[in-house]
Short mmCIF file of C-alpha atoms in Angstrom, two decimals:
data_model
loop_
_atom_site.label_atom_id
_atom_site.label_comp_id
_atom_site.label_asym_id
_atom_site.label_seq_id
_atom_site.Cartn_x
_atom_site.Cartn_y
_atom_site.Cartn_z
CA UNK A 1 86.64 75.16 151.75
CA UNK A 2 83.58 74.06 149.80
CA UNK A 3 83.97 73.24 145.85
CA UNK A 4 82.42 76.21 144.92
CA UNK A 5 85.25 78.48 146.58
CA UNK A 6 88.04 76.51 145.41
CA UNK A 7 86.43 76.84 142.12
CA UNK A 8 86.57 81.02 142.57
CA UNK A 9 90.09 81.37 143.61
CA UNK A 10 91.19 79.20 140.98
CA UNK A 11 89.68 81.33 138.46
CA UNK A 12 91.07 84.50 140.24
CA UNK A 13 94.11 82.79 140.30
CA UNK A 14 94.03 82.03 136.01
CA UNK A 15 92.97 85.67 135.42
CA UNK A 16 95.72 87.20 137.51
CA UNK A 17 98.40 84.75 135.50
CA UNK A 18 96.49 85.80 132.11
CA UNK A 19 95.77 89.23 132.66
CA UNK A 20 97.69 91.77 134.57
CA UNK A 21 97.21 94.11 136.87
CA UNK A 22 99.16 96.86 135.16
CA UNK A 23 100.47 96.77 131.72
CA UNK A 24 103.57 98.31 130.50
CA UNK A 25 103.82 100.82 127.53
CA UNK A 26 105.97 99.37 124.45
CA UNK A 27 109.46 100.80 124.20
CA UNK A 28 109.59 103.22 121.29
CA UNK A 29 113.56 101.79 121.01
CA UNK A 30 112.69 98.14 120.41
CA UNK A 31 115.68 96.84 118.43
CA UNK A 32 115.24 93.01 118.24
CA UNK A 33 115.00 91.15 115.71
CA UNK A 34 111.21 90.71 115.11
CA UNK A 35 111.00 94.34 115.81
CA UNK A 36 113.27 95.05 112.76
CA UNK A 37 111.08 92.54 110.38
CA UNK A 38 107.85 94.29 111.73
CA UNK A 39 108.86 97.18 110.02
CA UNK A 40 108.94 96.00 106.13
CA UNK A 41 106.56 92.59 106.75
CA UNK A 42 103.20 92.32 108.04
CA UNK A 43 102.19 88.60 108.53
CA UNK A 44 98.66 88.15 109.20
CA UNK A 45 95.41 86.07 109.00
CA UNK A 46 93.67 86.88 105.37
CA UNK A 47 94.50 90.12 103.26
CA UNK A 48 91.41 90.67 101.11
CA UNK A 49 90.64 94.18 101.71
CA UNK A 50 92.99 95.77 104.54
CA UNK A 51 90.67 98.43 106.19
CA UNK A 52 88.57 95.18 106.93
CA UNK A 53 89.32 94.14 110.54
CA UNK A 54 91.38 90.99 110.45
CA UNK A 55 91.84 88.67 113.22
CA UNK A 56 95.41 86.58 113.12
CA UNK A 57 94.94 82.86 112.47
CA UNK A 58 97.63 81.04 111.08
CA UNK A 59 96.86 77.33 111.75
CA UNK A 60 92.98 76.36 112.90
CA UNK A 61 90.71 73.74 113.43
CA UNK A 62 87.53 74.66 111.80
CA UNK A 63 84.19 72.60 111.74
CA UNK A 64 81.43 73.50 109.39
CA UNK A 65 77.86 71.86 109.01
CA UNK A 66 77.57 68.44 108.13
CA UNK A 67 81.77 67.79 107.52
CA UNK A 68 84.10 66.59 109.43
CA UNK A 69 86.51 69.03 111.04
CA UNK A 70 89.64 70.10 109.17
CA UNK A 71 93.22 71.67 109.31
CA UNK A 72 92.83 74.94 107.78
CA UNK A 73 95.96 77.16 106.85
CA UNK A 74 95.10 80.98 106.44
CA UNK A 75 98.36 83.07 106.13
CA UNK A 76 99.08 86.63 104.56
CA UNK A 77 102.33 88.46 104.05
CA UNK A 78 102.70 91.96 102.57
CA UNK A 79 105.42 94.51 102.27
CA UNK A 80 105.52 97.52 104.07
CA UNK A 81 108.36 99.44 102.43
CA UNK A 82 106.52 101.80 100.24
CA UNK A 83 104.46 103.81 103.11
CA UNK A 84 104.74 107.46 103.18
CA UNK A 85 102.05 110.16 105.08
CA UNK A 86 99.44 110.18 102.85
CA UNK A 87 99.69 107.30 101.06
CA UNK A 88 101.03 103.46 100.76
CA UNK A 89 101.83 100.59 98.63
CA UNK A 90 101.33 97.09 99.68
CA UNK A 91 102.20 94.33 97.59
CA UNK A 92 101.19 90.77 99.41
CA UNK A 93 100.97 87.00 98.83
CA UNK A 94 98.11 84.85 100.73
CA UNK A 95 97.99 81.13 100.66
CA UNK A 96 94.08 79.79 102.25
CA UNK A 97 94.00 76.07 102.38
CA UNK A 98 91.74 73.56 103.88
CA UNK A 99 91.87 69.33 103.78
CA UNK A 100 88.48 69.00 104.14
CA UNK A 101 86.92 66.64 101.80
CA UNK A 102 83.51 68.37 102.28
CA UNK A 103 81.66 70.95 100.38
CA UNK A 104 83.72 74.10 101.69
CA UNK A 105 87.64 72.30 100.63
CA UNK A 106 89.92 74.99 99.17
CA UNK A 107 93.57 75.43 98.04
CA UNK A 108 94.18 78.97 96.89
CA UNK A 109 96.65 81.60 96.49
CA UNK A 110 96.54 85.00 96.00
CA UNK A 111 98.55 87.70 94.87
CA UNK A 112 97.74 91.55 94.76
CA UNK A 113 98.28 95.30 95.43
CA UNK A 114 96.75 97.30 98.10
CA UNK A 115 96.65 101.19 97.86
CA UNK A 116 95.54 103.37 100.39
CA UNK A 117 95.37 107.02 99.78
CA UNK A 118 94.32 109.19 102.10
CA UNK A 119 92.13 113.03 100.91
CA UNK A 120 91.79 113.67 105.24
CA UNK A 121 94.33 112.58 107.06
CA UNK A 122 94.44 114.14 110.47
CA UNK A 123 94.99 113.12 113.84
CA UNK A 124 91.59 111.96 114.79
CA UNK A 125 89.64 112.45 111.30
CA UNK A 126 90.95 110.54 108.42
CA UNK A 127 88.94 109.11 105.01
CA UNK A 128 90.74 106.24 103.43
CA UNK A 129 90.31 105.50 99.67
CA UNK A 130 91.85 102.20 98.87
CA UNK A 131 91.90 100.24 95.30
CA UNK A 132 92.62 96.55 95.59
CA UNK A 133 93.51 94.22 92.35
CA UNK A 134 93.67 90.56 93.51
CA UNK A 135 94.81 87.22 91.05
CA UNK A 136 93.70 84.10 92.81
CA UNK A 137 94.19 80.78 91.34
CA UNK A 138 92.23 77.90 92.81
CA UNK A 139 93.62 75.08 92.77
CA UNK A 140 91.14 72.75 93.53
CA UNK A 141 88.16 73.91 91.72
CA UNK A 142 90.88 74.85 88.48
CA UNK A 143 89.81 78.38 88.13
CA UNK A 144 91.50 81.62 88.11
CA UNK A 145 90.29 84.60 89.73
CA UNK A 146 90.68 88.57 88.84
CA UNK A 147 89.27 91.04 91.13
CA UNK A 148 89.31 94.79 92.01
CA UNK A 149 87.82 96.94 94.41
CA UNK A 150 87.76 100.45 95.52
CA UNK A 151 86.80 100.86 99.32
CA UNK A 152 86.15 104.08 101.56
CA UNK A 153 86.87 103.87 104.97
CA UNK A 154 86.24 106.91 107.28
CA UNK A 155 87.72 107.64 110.82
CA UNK A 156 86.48 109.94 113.27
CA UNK A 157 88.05 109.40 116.78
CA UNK A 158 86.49 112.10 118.79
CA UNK A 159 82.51 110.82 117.79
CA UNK A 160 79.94 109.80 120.36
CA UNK A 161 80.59 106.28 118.98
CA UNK A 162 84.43 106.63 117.81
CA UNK A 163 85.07 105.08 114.02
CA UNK A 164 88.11 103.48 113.82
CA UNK A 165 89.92 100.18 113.57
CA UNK A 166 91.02 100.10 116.55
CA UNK A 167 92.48 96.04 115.95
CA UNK A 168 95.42 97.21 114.26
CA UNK A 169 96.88 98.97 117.31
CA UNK A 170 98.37 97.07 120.77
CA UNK A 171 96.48 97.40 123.70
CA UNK A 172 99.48 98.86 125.86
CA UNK A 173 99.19 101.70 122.79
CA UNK A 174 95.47 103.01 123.93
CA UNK A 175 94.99 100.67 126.90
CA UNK A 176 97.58 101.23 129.03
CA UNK A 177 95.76 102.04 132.43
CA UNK A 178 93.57 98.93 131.73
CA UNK A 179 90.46 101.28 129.95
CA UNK A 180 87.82 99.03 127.99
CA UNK A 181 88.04 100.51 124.41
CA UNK A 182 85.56 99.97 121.50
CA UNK A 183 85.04 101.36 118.34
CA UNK A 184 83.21 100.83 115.12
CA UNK A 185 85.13 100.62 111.41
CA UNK A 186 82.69 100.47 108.72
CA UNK A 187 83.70 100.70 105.17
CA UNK A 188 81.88 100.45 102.05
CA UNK A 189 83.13 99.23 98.36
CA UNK A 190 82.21 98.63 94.57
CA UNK A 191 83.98 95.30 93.43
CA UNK A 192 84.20 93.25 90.38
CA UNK A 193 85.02 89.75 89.60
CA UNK A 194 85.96 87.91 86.83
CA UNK A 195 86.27 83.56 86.79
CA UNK A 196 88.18 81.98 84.63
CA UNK A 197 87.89 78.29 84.10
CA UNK A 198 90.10 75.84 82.90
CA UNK A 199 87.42 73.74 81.40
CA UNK A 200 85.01 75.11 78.66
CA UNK A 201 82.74 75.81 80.71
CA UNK A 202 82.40 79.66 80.06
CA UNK A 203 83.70 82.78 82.26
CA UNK A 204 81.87 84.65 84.59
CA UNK A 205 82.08 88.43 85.21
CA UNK A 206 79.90 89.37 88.36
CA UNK A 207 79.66 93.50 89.94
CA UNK A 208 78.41 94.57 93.41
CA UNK A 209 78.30 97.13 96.03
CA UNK A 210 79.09 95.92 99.56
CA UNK A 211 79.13 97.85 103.17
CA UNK A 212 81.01 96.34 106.07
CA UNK A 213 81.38 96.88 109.55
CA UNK A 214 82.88 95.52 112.54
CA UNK A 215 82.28 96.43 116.40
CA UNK A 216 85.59 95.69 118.30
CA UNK A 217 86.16 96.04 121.73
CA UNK A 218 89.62 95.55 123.88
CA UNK A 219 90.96 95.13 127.42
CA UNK A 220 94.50 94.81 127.88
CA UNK A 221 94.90 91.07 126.17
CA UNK A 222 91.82 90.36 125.37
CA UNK A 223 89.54 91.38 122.32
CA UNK A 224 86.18 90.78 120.46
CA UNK A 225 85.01 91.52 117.10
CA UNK A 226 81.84 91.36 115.51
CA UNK A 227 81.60 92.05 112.11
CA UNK A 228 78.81 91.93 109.38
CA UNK A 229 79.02 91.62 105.55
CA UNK A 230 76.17 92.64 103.38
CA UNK A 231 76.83 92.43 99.08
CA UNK A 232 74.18 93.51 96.54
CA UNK A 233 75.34 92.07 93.23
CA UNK A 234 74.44 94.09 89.94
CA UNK A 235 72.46 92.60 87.43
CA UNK A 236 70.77 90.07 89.81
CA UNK A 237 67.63 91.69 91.36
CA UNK A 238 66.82 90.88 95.07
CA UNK A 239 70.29 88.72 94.89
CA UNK A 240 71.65 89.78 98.23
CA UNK A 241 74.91 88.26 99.55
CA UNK A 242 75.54 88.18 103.41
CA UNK A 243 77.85 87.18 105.73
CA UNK A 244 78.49 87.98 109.64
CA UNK A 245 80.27 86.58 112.76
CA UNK A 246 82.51 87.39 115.66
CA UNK A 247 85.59 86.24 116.89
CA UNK A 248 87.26 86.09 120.31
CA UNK A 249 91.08 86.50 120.72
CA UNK A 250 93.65 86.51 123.62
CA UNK A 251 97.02 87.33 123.20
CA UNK A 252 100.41 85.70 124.60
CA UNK A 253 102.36 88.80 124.20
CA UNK A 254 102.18 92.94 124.66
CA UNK A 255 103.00 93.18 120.93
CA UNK A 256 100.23 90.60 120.01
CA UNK A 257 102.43 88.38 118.07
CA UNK A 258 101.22 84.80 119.26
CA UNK A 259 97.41 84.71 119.94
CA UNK A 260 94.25 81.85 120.72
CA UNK A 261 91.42 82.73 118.31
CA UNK A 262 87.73 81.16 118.41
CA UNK A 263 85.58 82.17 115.23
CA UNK A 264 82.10 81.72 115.01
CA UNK A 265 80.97 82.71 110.98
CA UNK A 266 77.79 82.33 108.92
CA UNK A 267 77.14 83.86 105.21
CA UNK A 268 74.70 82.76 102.48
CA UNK A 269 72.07 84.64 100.75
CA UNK A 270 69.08 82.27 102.53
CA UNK A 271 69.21 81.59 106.32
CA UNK A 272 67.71 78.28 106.13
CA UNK A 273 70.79 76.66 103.65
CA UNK A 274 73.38 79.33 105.43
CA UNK A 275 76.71 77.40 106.06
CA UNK A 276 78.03 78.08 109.84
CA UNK A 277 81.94 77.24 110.54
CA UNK A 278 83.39 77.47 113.74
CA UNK A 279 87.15 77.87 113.72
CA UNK A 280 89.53 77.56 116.77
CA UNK A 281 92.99 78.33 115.76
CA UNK A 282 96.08 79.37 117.07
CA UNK A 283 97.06 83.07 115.34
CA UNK A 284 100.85 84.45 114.73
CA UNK A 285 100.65 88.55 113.38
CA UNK A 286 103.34 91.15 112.63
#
């Protein structure tokens, strides 16, 4: 057997381990434990605005341009106690940390409500209307942060290209017979931001318009998301904030609770002084 065909059945071998041949729907009885804390907790990788697609990341290297690589901590958890058909409350903590010494070090947390209200809300049309509030304080930089935004999300499943977020659901839910799914979620919102400093060095208040989308496609445990992040700020002509990347994740579980994650992101209003992380990080999600 040359090296090139024990090369081949090893990686046939790898994918059959990883990935297999038929998948199993989820139980709609599941009674352990994690099952039960699923329920009222979602645990997740950065809450910002939830009709965003979010990709789980709890503990990461991440390398950015010109620094060292660094631990980076990224770690949500909201309750889901208060959802109802047409409309939810989600009150959350997030804690987004990194010991890099470089130009891109942080030590936040954030606090905030999330409410989603929904004016359609059928099977495979809905429109989403979500106001955020967020309080960050930041730590390192000794500022505190007040935001809101209001964000409209639209879903139509049956569409030549099908808008949805299709991240949020497990692949044995909509890929049972092994199917390659994709869909697009694109959103679009009017924020504003207010910064607070501890020194005297005097407060900013900054509004924009921004319009997101991500393109995510899935096959049994494996998914890919590409997502792009374009912000026009108000009062600042031909100040245009961007920011896209992708991000490639393969689950441990059916219920997608332990996951490998590699993140490739770049944002900056000019390409040539752009800063590019790469993150590789293993994810946990409720």
């Amino acid at each position: 057997m040359t090296a090139m065909s024990r090369l081949l059945h090893a990686t046939l071998l790898i994918f059959t381990v990883v990935i297999p041949c038929e998948v199993q729907s989820q139980s709609k009885r599941d009674t352990t434990f994690l099952d039960k804390v699923q329920k009222i907790l979602e645990i997740r990788r950065s809450f910002e605005i939830e009709s965003q697609a979010k990709n789980p990341a709890l503990l990461s290297y991440k390398k950015s341009e010109n620094s060292n690589a660094t631990v980076t901590v990224d770690l949500a958890v909201s309750y889901l106690g208060w959802e109802f058909t047409n409309w939810r409350l989600k009150p959350f903590v997030q804690i987004d940390f990194s010991g890099s010494s470089a130009k891109d070090k942080y030590e936040l947390l954030t606090t905030g409500l999330s409410f989603t209200f929904f004016p359609v809300n059928k099977p495979a049309d809905k429109l989403k209307l979500q106001p955020d509030l967020f309080y960050t304080r930041d730590f390192f930089n000794r500022q505190n942060i007040y935001r809101a935004a209001l964000t409209l999300t639209p879903e139509i499943r049956n569409s030549f290209i099908p808008l949805a977020d299709i991240t949020k659901r497990k692949f044995s839910e909509e890929s049972i017979d092994g199917n390659l799914i994709c869909a697009l979620n694109p959103n679009i919102s009017l924020k504003a931001k207010e910064t607070d400093y501890d020194s005297d060095e005097d407060n900013t208040t900054e509004y924009f318009a921004s319009l997101h989308c991500d393109l995510a496609v899935r096959h049994w445990y494996l998914q890919f998301v590409a997502s792009g992040l374009g912000e026009q700020a108000f009062g600042y002509e031909g100040e245009l904030r961007y920011q896209y990347g992708a991000t490639a994740t393969l689950f441990f579980d059916e219920k997608e609770r332990s996951s490998l994650n590699a993140k490739f992101e770049q944002k900056g209003s000019d390409v040539a002084s752009a800063l590019r992380t790469f993150t590789l990080g293993f994810g946990l999600k409720l």
